[in-house]
PDB file of C-alpha atoms in Angstrom:
ATOM      1  CA  UNK A  10      91.073 105.930  90.344  1.00 82.00           C
ATOM      2  CA  UNK A  11      88.829 103.764  92.411  1.00 94.00           C
ATOM      3  CA  UNK A  12      88.633 100.423  94.185  1.00 97.00           C
ATOM      4  CA  UNK A  13      85.498  98.730  95.445  1.00 98.00           C
ATOM      5  CA  UNK A  14      84.726  95.511  97.299  1.00 98.00           C
ATOM      6  CA  UNK A  15      81.124  94.440  97.020  1.00 97.00           C
ATOM      7  CA  UNK A  16      78.711  91.521  97.250  1.00 98.00           C
ATOM      8  CA  UNK A  17      76.786  93.028  94.320  1.00 98.00           C
ATOM      9  CA  UNK A  18      77.432  92.360  90.629  1.00 98.00           C
ATOM     10  CA  UNK A  19      78.846  95.117  88.447  1.00 98.00           C
ATOM     11  CA  UNK A  20      77.593  96.726  85.223  1.00 98.00           C
ATOM     12  CA  UNK A  21      80.604  96.766  82.898  1.00 97.00           C
ATOM     13  CA  UNK A  22      79.223  99.337  80.442  1.00 97.00           C
ATOM     14  CA  UNK A  23      78.137 101.731  83.171  1.00 97.00           C
ATOM     15  CA  UNK A  24      81.475 101.446  84.968  1.00 97.00           C
ATOM     16  CA  UNK A  25      83.431 102.100  81.777  1.00 96.00           C
ATOM     17  CA  UNK A  26      81.249 105.045  80.778  1.00 96.00           C
ATOM     18  CA  UNK A  27      81.648 106.621  84.231  1.00 96.00           C
ATOM     19  CA  UNK A  28      85.412 106.149  84.178  1.00 95.00           C
ATOM     20  CA  UNK A  29      85.998 107.641  80.739  1.00 95.00           C
ATOM     21  CA  UNK A  30      83.306 110.369  80.629  1.00 94.00           C
ATOM     22  CA  UNK A  31      85.403 113.314  81.741  1.00 89.00           C
ATOM     23  CA  UNK A  32      88.705 112.577  79.969  1.00 93.00           C
ATOM     24  CA  UNK A  33      88.875 112.758  76.166  1.00 93.00           C
ATOM     25  CA  UNK A  34      92.671 112.309  76.250  1.00 94.00           C
ATOM     26  CA  UNK A  35      92.048 108.596  76.853  1.00 96.00           C
ATOM     27  CA  UNK A  36      92.959 106.640  73.719  1.00 96.00           C
ATOM     28  CA  UNK A  37      92.697 103.072  74.971  1.00 97.00           C
ATOM     29  CA  UNK A  38      90.688 101.187  77.552  1.00 97.00           C
ATOM     30  CA  UNK A  39      91.693  97.671  78.593  1.00 98.00           C
ATOM     31  CA  UNK A  40      89.149  95.741  80.540  1.00 97.00           C
ATOM     32  CA  UNK A  41      89.371  92.370  82.278  1.00 98.00           C
ATOM     33  CA  UNK A  42      86.543  90.388  83.822  1.00 98.00           C
ATOM     34  CA  UNK A  43      87.229  87.339  85.977  1.00 98.00           C
ATOM     35  CA  UNK A  44      84.384  84.824  86.200  1.00 98.00           C
ATOM     36  CA  UNK A  45      83.506  81.737  88.228  1.00 98.00           C
ATOM     37  CA  UNK A  46      84.278  78.549  86.263  1.00 97.00           C
ATOM     38  CA  UNK A  47      81.922  75.578  86.493  1.00 97.00           C
ATOM     39  CA  UNK A  48      84.788  73.209  87.271  1.00 95.00           C
ATOM     40  CA  UNK A  49      87.782  72.988  89.584  1.00 93.00           C
ATOM     41  CA  UNK A  50      90.597  70.535  88.892  1.00 90.00           C
ATOM     42  CA  UNK A  51      88.282  68.465  86.714  1.00 93.00           C
ATOM     43  CA  UNK A  52      85.447  68.331  89.241  1.00 95.00           C
ATOM     44  CA  UNK A  53      82.073  70.076  88.929  1.00 97.00           C
ATOM     45  CA  UNK A  54      81.825  73.222  91.001  1.00 97.00           C
ATOM     46  CA  UNK A  55      78.575  74.139  92.776  1.00 98.00           C
ATOM     47  CA  UNK A  56      79.580  77.492  94.238  1.00 98.00           C
ATOM     48  CA  UNK A  57      82.500  79.641  95.283  1.00 98.00           C
ATOM     49  CA  UNK A  58      82.719  81.778  98.414  1.00 98.00           C
ATOM     50  CA  UNK A  59      85.121  84.693  98.591  1.00 98.00           C
ATOM     51  CA  UNK A  60      86.340  85.933 101.958  1.00 98.00           C
ATOM     52  CA  UNK A  61      88.404  89.087 102.423  1.00 98.00           C
ATOM     53  CA  UNK A  62      90.029  91.288 105.049  1.00 98.00           C
ATOM     54  CA  UNK A  63      88.002  94.504 105.228  1.00 98.00           C
ATOM     55  CA  UNK A  64      90.223  97.535 105.526  1.00 97.00           C
ATOM     56  CA  UNK A  65      93.377  95.809 104.381  1.00 98.00           C
ATOM     57  CA  UNK A  66      91.782  94.790 101.082  1.00 98.00           C
ATOM     58  CA  UNK A  67      90.935  98.368 100.124  1.00 97.00           C
ATOM     59  CA  UNK A  68      94.341  99.624 101.287  1.00 97.00           C
ATOM     60  CA  UNK A  69      96.150  96.962  99.277  1.00 97.00           C
ATOM     61  CA  UNK A  70      94.075  97.536  96.125  1.00 97.00           C
ATOM     62  CA  UNK A  71      94.771 101.272  96.369  1.00 97.00           C
ATOM     63  CA  UNK A  72      98.514 100.583  96.674  1.00 97.00           C
ATOM     64  CA  UNK A  73      98.383  98.307  93.619  1.00 96.00           C
ATOM     65  CA  UNK A  74      96.405 100.882  91.647  1.00 97.00           C
ATOM     66  CA  UNK A  75      98.804 103.692  92.567  1.00 96.00           C
ATOM     67  CA  UNK A  76     101.743 101.559  91.418  1.00 96.00           C
ATOM     68  CA  UNK A  77     100.027 100.836  88.078  1.00 96.00           C
ATOM     69  CA  UNK A  78      99.351 104.530  87.633  1.00 94.00           C
ATOM     70  CA  UNK A  79     103.006 105.350  88.250  1.00 94.00           C
ATOM     71  CA  UNK A  80     104.367 102.657  85.927  1.00 96.00           C
ATOM     72  CA  UNK A  81     102.007 102.992  82.981  1.00 96.00           C
ATOM     73  CA  UNK A  82     100.711 106.582  83.019  1.00 94.00           C
ATOM     74  CA  UNK A  83      97.218 105.314  83.691  1.00 96.00           C
ATOM     75  CA  UNK A  84      94.782 108.204  83.442  1.00 93.00           C
ATOM     76  CA  UNK A  85      91.833 106.366  84.972  1.00 96.00           C
ATOM     77  CA  UNK A  86      91.369 102.945  86.511  1.00 97.00           C
ATOM     78  CA  UNK A  87      88.935 100.838  88.454  1.00 98.00           C
ATOM     79  CA  UNK A  88      89.134  97.619  90.436  1.00 98.00           C
ATOM     80  CA  UNK A  89      85.878  95.993  91.564  1.00 98.00           C
ATOM     81  CA  UNK A  90      86.117  92.707  93.455  1.00 98.00           C
ATOM     82  CA  UNK A  91      83.128  90.728  94.637  1.00 98.00           C
ATOM     83  CA  UNK A  92      82.935  88.802  97.907  1.00 98.00           C
ATOM     84  CA  UNK A  93      80.411  86.357  99.314  1.00 98.00           C
ATOM     85  CA  UNK A  94      78.962  83.285  97.624  1.00 98.00           C
ATOM     86  CA  UNK A  95      78.972  83.158  93.820  1.00 98.00           C
ATOM     87  CA  UNK A  96      77.767  80.601  91.273  1.00 98.00           C
ATOM     88  CA  UNK A  97      79.403  79.365  88.038  1.00 98.00           C
ATOM     89  CA  UNK A  98      79.076  82.075  85.392  1.00 98.00           C
ATOM     90  CA  UNK A  99      78.997  84.898  87.943  1.00 98.00           C
ATOM     91  CA  UNK A 100      81.458  87.764  87.673  1.00 98.00           C
ATOM     92  CA  UNK A 101      84.200  87.917  90.335  1.00 98.00           C
ATOM     93  CA  UNK A 102      86.451  90.786  89.410  1.00 98.00           C
ATOM     94  CA  UNK A 103      86.510  93.776  87.062  1.00 98.00           C
ATOM     95  CA  UNK A 104      89.673  95.673  86.193  1.00 98.00           C
ATOM     96  CA  UNK A 105      89.633  98.685  83.874  1.00 98.00           C
ATOM     97  CA  UNK A 106      92.731 100.616  82.871  1.00 98.00           C
ATOM     98  CA  UNK A 107      92.612 103.737  80.668  1.00 97.00           C
ATOM     99  CA  UNK A 108      95.623 105.387  79.062  1.00 97.00           C
ATOM    100  CA  UNK A 109      96.543 107.549  76.090  1.00 97.00           C
ATOM    101  CA  UNK A 110      97.858 104.515  74.239  1.00 96.00           C
ATOM    102  CA  UNK A 111      96.722 100.910  74.122  1.00 97.00           C
ATOM    103  CA  UNK A 112     100.097  99.413  75.148  1.00 97.00           C
ATOM    104  CA  UNK A 113      99.949 101.094  78.530  1.00 97.00           C
ATOM    105  CA  UNK A 114      96.276 100.231  78.975  1.00 98.00           C
ATOM    106  CA  UNK A 115      96.912  96.525  78.230  1.00 98.00           C
ATOM    107  CA  UNK A 116     100.020  96.385  80.422  1.00 98.00           C
ATOM    108  CA  UNK A 117      98.360  98.197  83.305  1.00 98.00           C
ATOM    109  CA  UNK A 118      95.342  95.868  83.284  1.00 98.00           C
ATOM    110  CA  UNK A 119      97.610  92.825  83.304  1.00 97.00           C
ATOM    111  CA  UNK A 120      99.771  94.314  86.052  1.00 98.00           C
ATOM    112  CA  UNK A 121      96.700  95.092  88.162  1.00 98.00           C
ATOM    113  CA  UNK A 122      95.459  91.504  87.881  1.00 97.00           C
ATOM    114  CA  UNK A 123      98.866  89.920  88.545  1.00 96.00           C
ATOM    115  CA  UNK A 124      99.399  92.016  91.668  1.00 96.00           C
ATOM    116  CA  UNK A 125      95.827  91.672  92.859  1.00 96.00           C
ATOM    117  CA  UNK A 126      96.098  87.880  92.716  1.00 96.00           C
ATOM    118  CA  UNK A 127      99.201  87.802  94.911  1.00 95.00           C
ATOM    119  CA  UNK A 128      98.765  90.830  97.210  1.00 96.00           C
ATOM    120  CA  UNK A 129      95.099  91.583  97.840  1.00 98.00           C
ATOM    121  CA  UNK A 130      93.707  89.615 100.813  1.00 98.00           C
ATOM    122  CA  UNK A 131      90.972  87.561  99.180  1.00 98.00           C
ATOM    123  CA  UNK A 132      90.515  83.817  99.681  1.00 98.00           C
ATOM    124  CA  UNK A 133      88.362  81.437  97.680  1.00 98.00           C
ATOM    125  CA  UNK A 134      86.534  78.449  99.081  1.00 98.00           C
ATOM    126  CA  UNK A 135      85.113  75.989  96.579  1.00 97.00           C
ATOM    127  CA  UNK A 136      82.055  73.863  97.174  1.00 97.00           C
ATOM    128  CA  UNK A 137      82.002  71.004  94.679  1.00 97.00           C
ATOM    129  CA  UNK A 138      78.870  69.393  93.256  1.00 96.00           C
ATOM    130  CA  UNK A 139      79.752  66.394  95.455  1.00 95.00           C
ATOM    131  CA  UNK A 140      79.316  68.608  98.524  1.00 96.00           C
ATOM    132  CA  UNK A 141      82.997  68.675  99.393  1.00 96.00           C
ATOM    133  CA  UNK A 142      84.228  72.126 100.484  1.00 97.00           C
ATOM    134  CA  UNK A 143      87.875  73.158 100.226  1.00 96.00           C
ATOM    135  CA  UNK A 144      90.005  76.294 100.297  1.00 97.00           C
ATOM    136  CA  UNK A 145      91.753  77.085  97.020  1.00 96.00           C
ATOM    137  CA  UNK A 146      95.540  76.852  97.214  1.00 93.00           C
ATOM    138  CA  UNK A 147      97.614  79.746  95.926  1.00 90.00           C
ATOM    139  CA  UNK A 148      99.231  79.048  92.560  1.00 89.00           C
ATOM    140  CA  UNK A 149     102.941  79.271  92.038  1.00 88.00           C
ATOM    141  CA  UNK A 150     102.295  80.588  88.518  1.00 89.00           C
ATOM    142  CA  UNK A 151     100.548  83.634  90.013  1.00 91.00           C
ATOM    143  CA  UNK A 152     103.579  84.378  92.185  1.00 89.00           C
ATOM    144  CA  UNK A 153     105.838  84.045  89.143  1.00 90.00           C
ATOM    145  CA  UNK A 154     103.678  86.445  87.124  1.00 91.00           C
ATOM    146  CA  UNK A 155     103.891  89.073  89.870  1.00 91.00           C
ATOM    147  CA  UNK A 156     107.625  88.475  90.323  1.00 90.00           C
ATOM    148  CA  UNK A 157     108.182  89.072  86.615  1.00 92.00           C
ATOM    149  CA  UNK A 158     106.885  92.628  87.054  1.00 91.00           C
ATOM    150  CA  UNK A 159     109.295  93.111  89.982  1.00 87.00           C
ATOM    151  CA  UNK A 160     112.255  92.414  87.738  1.00 87.00           C
ATOM    152  CA  UNK A 161     110.794  94.322  84.781  1.00 84.00           C
ATOM    153  CA  UNK A 162     111.767  97.902  84.248  1.00 63.00           C
ATOM    154  CA  UNK A 163     109.478 100.446  85.774  1.00 59.00           C
TER     155      UNK A 163
ATOM    156  CA  UNK B  21     107.171 104.390 126.306  1.00 46.00           C
ATOM    157  CA  UNK B  22     109.783 101.681 125.848  1.00 45.00           C
ATOM    158  CA  UNK B  23     110.288  99.777 122.628  1.00 47.00           C
ATOM    159  CA  UNK B  24     108.562  96.722 124.070  1.00 46.00           C
ATOM    160  CA  UNK B  25     105.646  97.285 126.415  1.00 49.00           C
ATOM    161  CA  UNK B  26     102.787  95.197 127.660  1.00 54.00           C
ATOM    162  CA  UNK B  27      99.991  96.762 125.640  1.00 77.00           C
ATOM    163  CA  UNK B  28      97.718  94.216 124.054  1.00 92.00           C
ATOM    164  CA  UNK B  29      97.307  93.617 120.346  1.00 97.00           C
ATOM    165  CA  UNK B  30      94.414  92.319 118.294  1.00 98.00           C
ATOM    166  CA  UNK B  31      95.122  89.090 116.442  1.00 98.00           C
ATOM    167  CA  UNK B  32      92.889  88.321 113.456  1.00 98.00           C
ATOM    168  CA  UNK B  33      92.466  85.086 111.526  1.00 98.00           C
ATOM    169  CA  UNK B  34      91.241  84.503 107.977  1.00 98.00           C
ATOM    170  CA  UNK B  35      90.240  81.607 105.698  1.00 98.00           C
ATOM    171  CA  UNK B  36      91.368  78.201 107.006  1.00 97.00           C
ATOM    172  CA  UNK B  37      93.232  79.812 109.898  1.00 98.00           C
ATOM    173  CA  UNK B  38      89.922  81.271 111.080  1.00 98.00           C
ATOM    174  CA  UNK B  39      88.298  77.853 110.793  1.00 97.00           C
ATOM    175  CA  UNK B  40      91.136  75.973 112.502  1.00 97.00           C
ATOM    176  CA  UNK B  41      91.466  78.401 115.418  1.00 98.00           C
ATOM    177  CA  UNK B  42      87.712  78.896 115.667  1.00 98.00           C
ATOM    178  CA  UNK B  43      88.395  82.627 116.073  1.00 98.00           C
ATOM    179  CA  UNK B  44      87.743  85.704 113.975  1.00 98.00           C
ATOM    180  CA  UNK B  45      89.863  87.769 116.330  1.00 98.00           C
ATOM    181  CA  UNK B  46      91.154  87.954 119.877  1.00 98.00           C
ATOM    182  CA  UNK B  47      92.947  90.478 122.061  1.00 97.00           C
ATOM    183  CA  UNK B  48      96.140  89.194 123.662  1.00 97.00           C
ATOM    184  CA  UNK B  49      99.080  90.533 125.620  1.00 95.00           C
ATOM    185  CA  UNK B  50     102.170  89.057 124.044  1.00 95.00           C
ATOM    186  CA  UNK B  51     105.186  87.864 126.038  1.00 94.00           C
ATOM    187  CA  UNK B  52     107.920  90.536 125.871  1.00 93.00           C
ATOM    188  CA  UNK B  53     110.397  88.199 124.165  1.00 95.00           C
ATOM    189  CA  UNK B  54     108.255  88.194 121.022  1.00 96.00           C
ATOM    190  CA  UNK B  55     109.882  90.814 118.827  1.00 96.00           C
ATOM    191  CA  UNK B  56     109.388  89.749 115.207  1.00 97.00           C
ATOM    192  CA  UNK B  57     106.694  88.209 113.044  1.00 98.00           C
ATOM    193  CA  UNK B  58     108.753  85.003 113.055  1.00 97.00           C
ATOM    194  CA  UNK B  59     108.798  84.967 116.889  1.00 97.00           C
ATOM    195  CA  UNK B  60     105.027  85.308 116.901  1.00 97.00           C
ATOM    196  CA  UNK B  61     104.582  82.442 114.420  1.00 97.00           C
ATOM    197  CA  UNK B  62     106.795  80.256 116.609  1.00 97.00           C
ATOM    198  CA  UNK B  63     104.866  81.233 119.756  1.00 97.00           C
ATOM    199  CA  UNK B  64     101.372  80.511 118.444  1.00 97.00           C
ATOM    200  CA  UNK B  65     101.621  76.680 118.426  1.00 97.00           C
ATOM    201  CA  UNK B  66     102.969  76.731 122.010  1.00 96.00           C
ATOM    202  CA  UNK B  67      99.544  77.976 123.160  1.00 96.00           C
ATOM    203  CA  UNK B  68      98.149  74.460 122.794  1.00 96.00           C
ATOM    204  CA  UNK B  69      95.066  73.258 120.968  1.00 96.00           C
ATOM    205  CA  UNK B  70      93.842  74.417 118.449  1.00 96.00           C
ATOM    206  CA  UNK B  71      96.796  76.747 117.807  1.00 98.00           C
ATOM    207  CA  UNK B  72      99.216  73.815 117.593  1.00 97.00           C
ATOM    208  CA  UNK B  73      97.241  72.486 114.608  1.00 96.00           C
ATOM    209  CA  UNK B  74      96.530  75.844 112.956  1.00 97.00           C
ATOM    210  CA  UNK B  75     100.173  76.931 113.146  1.00 97.00           C
ATOM    211  CA  UNK B  76     101.791  73.558 112.452  1.00 96.00           C
ATOM    212  CA  UNK B  77     103.327  74.902 109.226  1.00 94.00           C
ATOM    213  CA  UNK B  78     104.268  78.529 109.943  1.00 93.00           C
ATOM    214  CA  UNK B  79     106.048  78.850 106.581  1.00 91.00           C
ATOM    215  CA  UNK B  80     102.637  78.498 104.885  1.00 92.00           C
ATOM    216  CA  UNK B  81     101.178  81.414 106.852  1.00 97.00           C
ATOM    217  CA  UNK B  82     101.214  85.061 105.794  1.00 97.00           C
ATOM    218  CA  UNK B  83     101.125  87.928 108.280  1.00 98.00           C
ATOM    219  CA  UNK B  84      99.937  91.524 108.004  1.00 98.00           C
ATOM    220  CA  UNK B  85     100.764  94.265 110.523  1.00 98.00           C
ATOM    221  CA  UNK B  86      98.133  97.013 110.620  1.00 98.00           C
ATOM    222  CA  UNK B  87      96.863  96.121 107.125  1.00 97.00           C
ATOM    223  CA  UNK B  88     100.276  95.797 105.437  1.00 97.00           C
ATOM    224  CA  UNK B  89     102.074  92.604 104.405  1.00 97.00           C
ATOM    225  CA  UNK B  90     105.031  91.808 106.663  1.00 97.00           C
ATOM    226  CA  UNK B  91     107.989  89.457 106.336  1.00 96.00           C
ATOM    227  CA  UNK B  92     108.966  86.995 109.058  1.00 94.00           C
ATOM    228  CA  UNK B  93     111.871  89.199 110.137  1.00 96.00           C
ATOM    229  CA  UNK B  94     109.752  92.341 110.560  1.00 97.00           C
ATOM    230  CA  UNK B  95     109.456  93.839 114.060  1.00 97.00           C
ATOM    231  CA  UNK B  96     105.953  93.796 115.559  1.00 97.00           C
ATOM    232  CA  UNK B  97     106.784  96.477 118.144  1.00 93.00           C
ATOM    233  CA  UNK B  98     104.401  99.138 116.797  1.00 92.00           C
ATOM    234  CA  UNK B  99     101.605  96.896 115.512  1.00 96.00           C
ATOM    235  CA  UNK B 100      98.079  97.269 116.909  1.00 96.00           C
ATOM    236  CA  UNK B 101      96.417  94.644 114.696  1.00 98.00           C
ATOM    237  CA  UNK B 102      98.167  91.516 113.464  1.00 98.00           C
ATOM    238  CA  UNK B 103      96.467  89.260 110.934  1.00 98.00           C
ATOM    239  CA  UNK B 104      97.251  85.655 109.998  1.00 98.00           C
ATOM    240  CA  UNK B 105      96.118  84.106 106.731  1.00 98.00           C
ATOM    241  CA  UNK B 106      97.068  81.651 103.978  1.00 97.00           C
ATOM    242  CA  UNK B 107      98.524  82.912 100.676  1.00 96.00           C
ATOM    243  CA  UNK B 108      95.824  84.910  98.893  1.00 97.00           C
ATOM    244  CA  UNK B 109      93.700  83.462  96.076  1.00 96.00           C
ATOM    245  CA  UNK B 110      91.477  86.262  94.778  1.00 95.00           C
ATOM    246  CA  UNK B 111      90.911  87.510  91.256  1.00 94.00           C
TER     247      UNK B 111
END
Protein backbone atom coordinates (compact mmCIF):
# COMPACT_ATOMS: atom_id res chain seq x y z
CA UNK A 1 0.00 0.00 0.00
CA UNK A 2 1.47 3.30 -0.96
CA UNK A 3 0.57 6.83 -2.02
CA UNK A 4 2.89 9.37 -3.58
CA UNK A 5 2.57 12.96 -4.74
CA UNK A 6 5.31 14.04 -7.10
CA UNK A 7 6.32 16.50 -9.80
CA UNK A 8 8.17 13.65 -11.54
CA UNK A 9 6.71 11.25 -14.10
CA UNK A 10 6.21 7.60 -13.18
CA UNK A 11 7.46 4.37 -14.77
CA UNK A 12 4.39 2.13 -15.01
CA UNK A 13 6.27 -1.14 -15.54
CA UNK A 14 8.68 -0.50 -12.68
CA UNK A 15 5.87 0.48 -10.32
CA UNK A 16 3.85 -2.63 -11.17
CA UNK A 17 6.85 -4.94 -10.84
CA UNK A 18 7.72 -3.47 -7.42
CA UNK A 19 4.14 -3.80 -6.21
CA UNK A 20 3.65 -7.42 -7.25
CA UNK A 21 7.17 -8.85 -6.69
CA UNK A 22 6.68 -10.28 -3.22
CA UNK A 23 3.13 -11.64 -3.48
CA UNK A 24 2.41 -14.61 -5.77
CA UNK A 25 -1.16 -14.86 -4.43
CA UNK A 26 -2.02 -11.90 -6.67
CA UNK A 27 -4.17 -13.09 -9.58
CA UNK A 28 -5.19 -9.80 -11.15
CA UNK A 29 -3.73 -6.33 -11.50
CA UNK A 30 -5.90 -3.43 -12.65
CA UNK A 31 -4.09 -0.32 -13.67
CA UNK A 32 -5.38 3.13 -14.60
CA UNK A 33 -3.40 6.02 -16.02
CA UNK A 34 -4.91 9.49 -16.29
CA UNK A 35 -3.36 11.75 -18.92
CA UNK A 36 -3.50 15.41 -19.93
CA UNK A 37 -5.83 15.91 -22.93
CA UNK A 38 -4.90 18.39 -25.64
CA UNK A 39 -8.31 20.05 -25.47
CA UNK A 40 -10.70 21.43 -22.87
CA UNK A 41 -14.35 22.06 -23.72
CA UNK A 42 -13.48 22.17 -27.41
CA UNK A 43 -10.57 24.58 -27.02
CA UNK A 44 -6.88 23.76 -27.51
CA UNK A 45 -5.03 23.28 -24.26
CA UNK A 46 -1.44 24.52 -23.86
CA UNK A 47 -0.72 23.26 -20.35
CA UNK A 48 -2.28 22.17 -17.10
CA UNK A 49 -1.08 23.06 -13.61
CA UNK A 50 -2.01 20.91 -10.64
CA UNK A 51 -2.03 22.40 -7.16
CA UNK A 52 -2.51 20.36 -3.99
CA UNK A 53 -2.63 20.61 -0.21
CA UNK A 54 0.54 18.97 1.12
CA UNK A 55 -0.16 16.86 4.16
CA UNK A 56 -3.88 16.63 3.62
CA UNK A 57 -3.42 15.10 0.17
CA UNK A 58 -1.35 12.20 1.48
CA UNK A 59 -3.70 11.70 4.44
CA UNK A 60 -6.75 11.65 2.18
CA UNK A 61 -5.17 9.27 -0.36
CA UNK A 62 -4.22 6.91 2.47
CA UNK A 63 -7.81 6.98 3.78
CA UNK A 64 -9.14 6.22 0.28
CA UNK A 65 -6.63 3.40 -0.17
CA UNK A 66 -7.48 1.86 3.21
CA UNK A 67 -11.18 1.93 2.31
CA UNK A 68 -10.50 0.20 -1.03
CA UNK A 69 -8.45 -2.43 0.76
CA UNK A 70 -11.28 -3.09 3.20
CA UNK A 71 -14.00 -3.28 0.53
CA UNK A 72 -12.23 -5.30 -2.15
CA UNK A 73 -9.59 -7.40 -0.37
CA UNK A 74 -6.87 -5.52 -2.18
CA UNK A 75 -3.54 -7.19 -1.51
CA UNK A 76 -1.40 -4.39 -2.90
CA UNK A 77 -2.13 -0.94 -4.27
CA UNK A 78 -0.49 2.26 -5.36
CA UNK A 79 -1.66 5.79 -6.04
CA UNK A 80 0.78 8.21 -7.69
CA UNK A 81 -0.47 11.72 -8.46
CA UNK A 82 1.60 14.36 -10.19
CA UNK A 83 1.52 18.07 -9.37
CA UNK A 84 3.02 21.12 -11.06
CA UNK A 85 2.77 22.10 -14.71
CA UNK A 86 2.08 19.36 -17.26
CA UNK A 87 1.69 19.33 -21.05
CA UNK A 88 -0.83 17.47 -23.26
CA UNK A 89 0.14 13.80 -23.39
CA UNK A 90 1.79 13.86 -19.96
CA UNK A 91 0.72 11.40 -17.29
CA UNK A 92 -1.23 12.83 -14.33
CA UNK A 93 -2.23 9.92 -12.18
CA UNK A 94 -1.44 6.22 -11.77
CA UNK A 95 -3.65 3.83 -9.82
CA UNK A 96 -2.76 0.16 -9.42
CA UNK A 97 -4.91 -2.35 -7.56
CA UNK A 98 -3.89 -5.99 -7.05
CA UNK A 99 -6.18 -8.74 -5.80
CA UNK A 100 -6.61 -12.50 -5.98
CA UNK A 101 -9.34 -12.11 -8.57
CA UNK A 102 -9.82 -9.66 -11.42
CA UNK A 103 -13.29 -8.47 -10.31
CA UNK A 104 -11.91 -7.03 -7.10
CA UNK A 105 -8.90 -5.55 -8.88
CA UNK A 106 -11.11 -3.79 -11.46
CA UNK A 107 -13.59 -2.58 -8.85
CA UNK A 108 -10.88 -1.35 -6.50
CA UNK A 109 -9.13 0.64 -9.25
CA UNK A 110 -12.41 2.27 -10.24
CA UNK A 111 -13.28 2.99 -6.61
CA UNK A 112 -9.86 4.54 -6.01
CA UNK A 113 -10.26 6.87 -8.99
CA UNK A 114 -13.86 7.85 -8.17
CA UNK A 115 -12.96 8.71 -4.58
CA UNK A 116 -9.70 10.39 -5.50
CA UNK A 117 -11.52 12.71 -7.90
CA UNK A 118 -13.97 13.89 -5.24
CA UNK A 119 -11.95 13.69 -1.99
CA UNK A 120 -8.25 14.26 -2.62
CA UNK A 121 -7.32 17.97 -2.51
CA UNK A 122 -5.98 18.54 -6.02
CA UNK A 123 -7.02 21.42 -8.27
CA UNK A 124 -6.40 21.83 -11.97
CA UNK A 125 -5.76 25.11 -13.72
CA UNK A 126 -5.91 25.09 -17.51
CA UNK A 127 -3.94 27.41 -19.74
CA UNK A 128 -5.48 27.43 -23.21
CA UNK A 129 -3.57 27.93 -26.45
CA UNK A 130 -5.23 31.37 -26.57
CA UNK A 131 -3.42 32.27 -23.34
CA UNK A 132 -6.55 32.28 -21.22
CA UNK A 133 -6.05 30.64 -17.80
CA UNK A 134 -8.94 29.19 -15.80
CA UNK A 135 -9.55 26.86 -12.88
CA UNK A 136 -11.34 23.63 -13.78
CA UNK A 137 -14.80 23.32 -12.24
CA UNK A 138 -15.68 20.15 -10.37
CA UNK A 139 -17.98 17.85 -12.34
CA UNK A 140 -21.30 16.72 -11.01
CA UNK A 141 -20.77 13.35 -12.72
CA UNK A 142 -17.70 12.76 -10.53
CA UNK A 143 -19.75 13.40 -7.39
CA UNK A 144 -22.42 11.00 -8.65
CA UNK A 145 -19.84 8.28 -9.32
CA UNK A 146 -18.49 8.57 -5.77
CA UNK A 147 -22.01 8.70 -4.32
CA UNK A 148 -22.88 5.47 -6.12
CA UNK A 149 -20.18 3.69 -4.10
CA UNK A 150 -21.66 5.15 -0.89
CA UNK A 151 -24.97 3.47 -1.57
CA UNK A 152 -23.37 0.27 -2.88
CA UNK A 153 -22.86 -2.61 -0.54
CA UNK A 154 -19.51 -2.77 1.13
CA UNK B 1 -9.08 25.08 29.04
CA UNK B 2 -12.61 26.08 28.09
CA UNK B 3 -14.38 24.86 25.00
CA UNK B 4 -13.85 28.19 23.27
CA UNK B 5 -10.61 30.03 23.95
CA UNK B 6 -8.70 32.78 22.25
CA UNK B 7 -5.88 30.71 20.78
CA UNK B 8 -5.16 31.56 17.19
CA UNK B 9 -5.65 29.26 14.22
CA UNK B 10 -3.93 29.05 10.87
CA UNK B 11 -6.20 29.67 7.90
CA UNK B 12 -5.01 28.32 4.54
CA UNK B 13 -6.28 29.06 1.05
CA UNK B 14 -6.01 27.01 -2.14
CA UNK B 15 -6.68 27.37 -5.88
CA UNK B 16 -8.87 30.37 -6.73
CA UNK B 17 -9.40 31.17 -3.06
CA UNK B 18 -5.64 31.62 -2.72
CA UNK B 19 -5.63 33.90 -5.76
CA UNK B 20 -8.67 35.94 -4.68
CA UNK B 21 -7.48 36.46 -1.10
CA UNK B 22 -3.87 36.93 -2.17
CA UNK B 23 -2.88 34.69 0.76
CA UNK B 24 -1.38 31.23 1.09
CA UNK B 25 -2.05 31.29 4.81
CA UNK B 26 -2.54 33.59 7.77
CA UNK B 27 -2.75 33.28 11.54
CA UNK B 28 -5.87 34.79 13.08
CA UNK B 29 -7.63 34.90 16.42
CA UNK B 30 -11.27 34.19 15.73
CA UNK B 31 -14.13 35.97 17.51
CA UNK B 32 -15.51 33.66 20.23
CA UNK B 33 -18.97 33.52 18.65
CA UNK B 34 -17.58 31.54 15.72
CA UNK B 35 -18.33 27.94 16.64
CA UNK B 36 -18.92 26.03 13.40
CA UNK B 37 -17.50 25.86 9.90
CA UNK B 38 -20.66 27.63 8.71
CA UNK B 39 -20.08 30.49 11.20
CA UNK B 40 -16.56 30.88 9.87
CA UNK B 41 -17.75 30.98 6.24
CA UNK B 42 -20.26 33.67 7.19
CA UNK B 43 -17.61 35.68 9.06
CA UNK B 44 -14.99 35.74 6.30
CA UNK B 45 -16.79 38.18 3.95
CA UNK B 46 -17.38 40.59 6.87
CA UNK B 47 -13.61 41.18 7.00
CA UNK B 48 -13.86 43.43 3.94
CA UNK B 49 -11.90 43.35 0.72
CA UNK B 50 -10.74 40.92 -0.69
CA UNK B 51 -12.54 38.46 1.60
CA UNK B 52 -15.95 39.82 0.59
CA UNK B 53 -15.22 38.79 -3.01
CA UNK B 54 -13.48 35.49 -2.24
CA UNK B 55 -16.27 34.34 0.08
CA UNK B 56 -19.22 35.76 -1.85
CA UNK B 57 -20.58 32.25 -2.46
CA UNK B 58 -19.82 30.26 0.71
CA UNK B 59 -21.84 27.27 -0.54
CA UNK B 60 -19.21 26.80 -3.27
CA UNK B 61 -16.38 26.59 -0.74
CA UNK B 62 -15.09 23.42 0.92
CA UNK B 63 -13.42 23.41 4.33
CA UNK B 64 -10.92 21.05 5.95
CA UNK B 65 -10.12 21.00 9.68
CA UNK B 66 -6.61 19.71 10.41
CA UNK B 67 -6.42 17.90 7.04
CA UNK B 68 -9.90 16.31 7.15
CA UNK B 69 -12.99 17.34 5.18
CA UNK B 70 -15.60 19.06 7.36
CA UNK B 71 -19.27 19.87 6.87
CA UNK B 72 -20.70 23.34 7.47
CA UNK B 73 -22.22 22.23 10.78
CA UNK B 74 -18.96 20.84 12.18
CA UNK B 75 -17.50 22.51 15.29
CA UNK B 76 -14.13 24.21 14.79
CA UNK B 77 -13.34 24.24 18.53
CA UNK B 78 -10.33 21.90 18.37
CA UNK B 79 -8.96 22.85 14.95
CA UNK B 80 -5.42 24.21 14.64
CA UNK B 81 -5.37 24.55 10.84
CA UNK B 82 -8.43 25.39 8.76
CA UNK B 83 -8.25 25.26 4.98
CA UNK B 84 -10.59 26.79 2.39
CA UNK B 85 -10.75 25.56 -1.19
CA UNK B 86 -13.07 24.96 -4.15
CA UNK B 87 -14.41 21.46 -4.89
CA UNK B 88 -11.47 19.27 -5.89
CA UNK B 89 -10.62 18.47 -9.52
CA UNK B 90 -7.70 16.04 -9.50
CA UNK B 91 -7.26 12.70 -11.22
